[in-house]
Amino acid sequence: MTLYSQFKGKQWNELEYIVRKDISLPKLEKGYSTKPFEFPLDRLIGVTQWHGCTQYQCPHKGIDFGARLNRVLSIGDGKVVNVGFDRYGGECNQGGNFVIVRHDNGMHSAYIHLDSYSVKIGSKVKKGGLIGISGNTGKKNCQSLGYHLHFEVRKGLASSTHVNPVDFVNV
């Protein structure tokens, strides 16, 4: 039985109307977003681990993008408040090279496991401005984490204030 024969008559006409009806949705243009911040990389790259509880970590405080030596961009205008190499978890649990930006709306973004960074504390950054290059710095249980960008959005400077980046960035 074909789809047409299943929906012929009144049902088919209603279905055809629904499919052909012009639905009024906002058109997204390049650089336009319904969320307050932009995507943190120079190209669309897949997510390898989402925010929240994952099979590897609970909670996972950000989103991991499978980025190998890609340009990492500021998600919004702001000021760099911290940069460096994270050794907080000791020799075997490091974040590696990182940058944290305080944005004009008070939110913070963190870019972690960078190969290198191109900003310093106090630098002003613009939306889309270069922060650094994604990399493979840092370790978990003394193991390399592989090339990726760990990206967080926070209500404050501390990592304990993390929120789901999906609420703030089109992913």
XYZ file of C-alpha atoms in Angstrom:
171
model
C 0.000 0.000 0.000
C 1.501 3.353 -0.997
C 1.610 6.468 1.137
C -0.768 8.162 -1.301
C -3.397 5.457 -0.997
C -3.140 5.585 2.796
C -3.814 9.313 2.855
C -6.117 9.829 -0.143
C -9.301 11.776 0.292
C -9.752 14.250 3.133
C -6.819 12.951 5.145
C -4.470 13.334 2.178
C -5.683 16.885 1.552
C -5.053 17.808 5.184
C -1.584 16.265 5.083
C -0.774 18.021 1.810
C -1.913 21.344 3.342
C 0.335 20.841 6.354
C 3.348 19.967 4.204
C 2.836 22.863 1.777
C 1.843 25.444 4.409
C 4.341 28.258 4.801
C 5.532 27.976 8.388
C 6.794 31.294 9.751
C 10.131 30.601 11.397
C 12.917 33.148 11.746
C 15.476 32.735 8.972
C 18.995 32.267 10.262
C 21.573 34.265 8.384
C 25.321 33.954 8.670
C 26.398 35.356 12.013
C 22.829 35.442 13.353
C 21.874 33.426 16.407
C 18.911 33.273 18.743
C 21.361 32.655 21.623
C 23.643 35.240 23.255
C 26.980 33.772 22.112
C 28.637 32.508 18.921
C 30.151 29.082 18.162
C 33.681 28.783 19.675
C 35.459 27.351 16.623
C 36.214 28.618 13.125
C 34.306 25.722 11.537
C 31.501 23.386 12.472
C 33.013 20.440 14.347
C 31.239 17.497 15.940
C 30.622 17.062 19.652
C 32.474 14.135 21.237
C 31.069 14.563 24.758
C 28.108 16.616 25.996
C 27.573 18.560 29.224
C 26.145 16.602 32.164
C 26.709 13.016 33.218
C 28.468 10.957 30.557
C 29.945 7.482 30.512
C 33.333 9.024 31.339
C 32.550 11.701 33.907
C 29.761 13.007 36.123
C 29.342 15.846 35.892
C 31.092 16.713 32.654
C 31.197 20.499 33.046
C 31.300 21.484 29.390
C 31.116 20.262 25.814
C 33.993 18.560 24.018
C 34.478 19.235 20.316
C 36.666 16.880 18.266
C 38.961 19.701 17.160
C 42.553 19.072 16.056
C 44.615 22.260 15.838
C 41.636 24.425 14.883
C 41.276 28.144 15.564
C 39.394 28.738 18.833
C 37.333 31.935 18.861
C 35.814 34.076 21.588
C 32.074 33.470 21.825
C 31.457 37.130 22.687
C 33.020 40.465 23.597
C 34.836 40.480 26.916
C 38.070 40.537 28.874
C 40.524 37.699 29.498
C 40.592 37.029 33.257
C 42.812 33.932 33.405
C 45.242 31.992 31.209
C 47.825 29.345 31.901
C 48.414 25.642 32.337
C 46.002 23.906 34.714
C 47.706 21.521 37.148
C 44.918 21.680 39.745
C 44.259 17.922 39.712
C 47.942 17.026 40.079
C 50.364 15.440 37.646
C 47.856 12.905 36.279
C 44.701 15.067 36.093
C 45.467 18.309 34.310
C 43.423 20.627 32.160
C 46.433 21.759 30.179
C 46.519 25.161 28.475
C 43.384 27.211 29.105
C 41.836 30.659 28.666
C 38.910 32.134 30.621
C 37.004 35.184 29.349
C 34.553 37.328 31.342
C 31.936 38.583 28.898
C 30.157 41.924 28.950
C 26.976 40.271 30.294
C 28.872 38.839 33.305
C 29.047 35.250 32.052
C 32.386 33.469 31.640
C 33.622 31.104 28.938
C 36.460 28.624 29.397
C 38.536 27.100 26.594
C 40.586 24.119 27.809
C 43.231 21.671 26.413
C 44.529 24.313 24.003
C 47.709 23.676 22.023
C 48.487 27.370 22.455
C 46.743 30.614 23.334
C 47.192 34.047 21.806
C 45.828 36.279 24.584
C 46.999 37.355 28.034
C 45.253 38.355 31.242
C 43.626 41.752 30.755
C 43.333 41.434 26.960
C 40.070 42.674 25.482
C 38.528 40.213 23.034
C 35.805 40.677 20.453
C 33.194 38.149 19.420
C 34.927 35.892 16.889
C 38.407 37.033 17.935
C 41.193 34.456 18.112
C 41.712 32.928 21.578
C 44.101 30.138 20.616
C 44.486 26.794 18.867
C 42.748 23.605 20.005
C 45.092 20.899 21.169
C 45.876 17.863 23.271
C 47.279 19.322 26.491
C 46.257 17.955 29.865
C 45.657 14.441 31.166
C 43.008 12.314 32.861
C 44.326 9.448 34.997
C 47.760 10.056 33.421
C 46.365 9.376 29.930
C 46.275 11.740 26.992
C 42.774 13.009 26.286
C 43.246 13.244 22.519
C 42.853 16.381 20.438
C 39.732 18.312 21.377
C 38.409 21.579 22.753
C 36.724 21.357 26.145
C 34.409 24.384 26.222
C 32.498 25.671 29.263
C 30.060 28.481 29.990
C 29.992 29.627 33.623
C 27.992 32.067 35.731
C 31.226 33.064 37.462
C 34.959 32.439 37.336
C 34.874 29.188 39.333
C 34.320 25.921 37.473
C 31.626 25.038 40.029
C 29.385 27.679 38.414
C 29.223 25.837 35.068
C 25.973 25.769 33.100
C 24.975 23.854 29.995
C 26.630 25.643 27.030
C 23.760 24.545 24.756
C 21.581 27.132 26.520
C 23.929 29.922 25.399
C 25.586 28.794 22.139
C 24.113 27.230 18.992
C 25.680 23.778 18.910
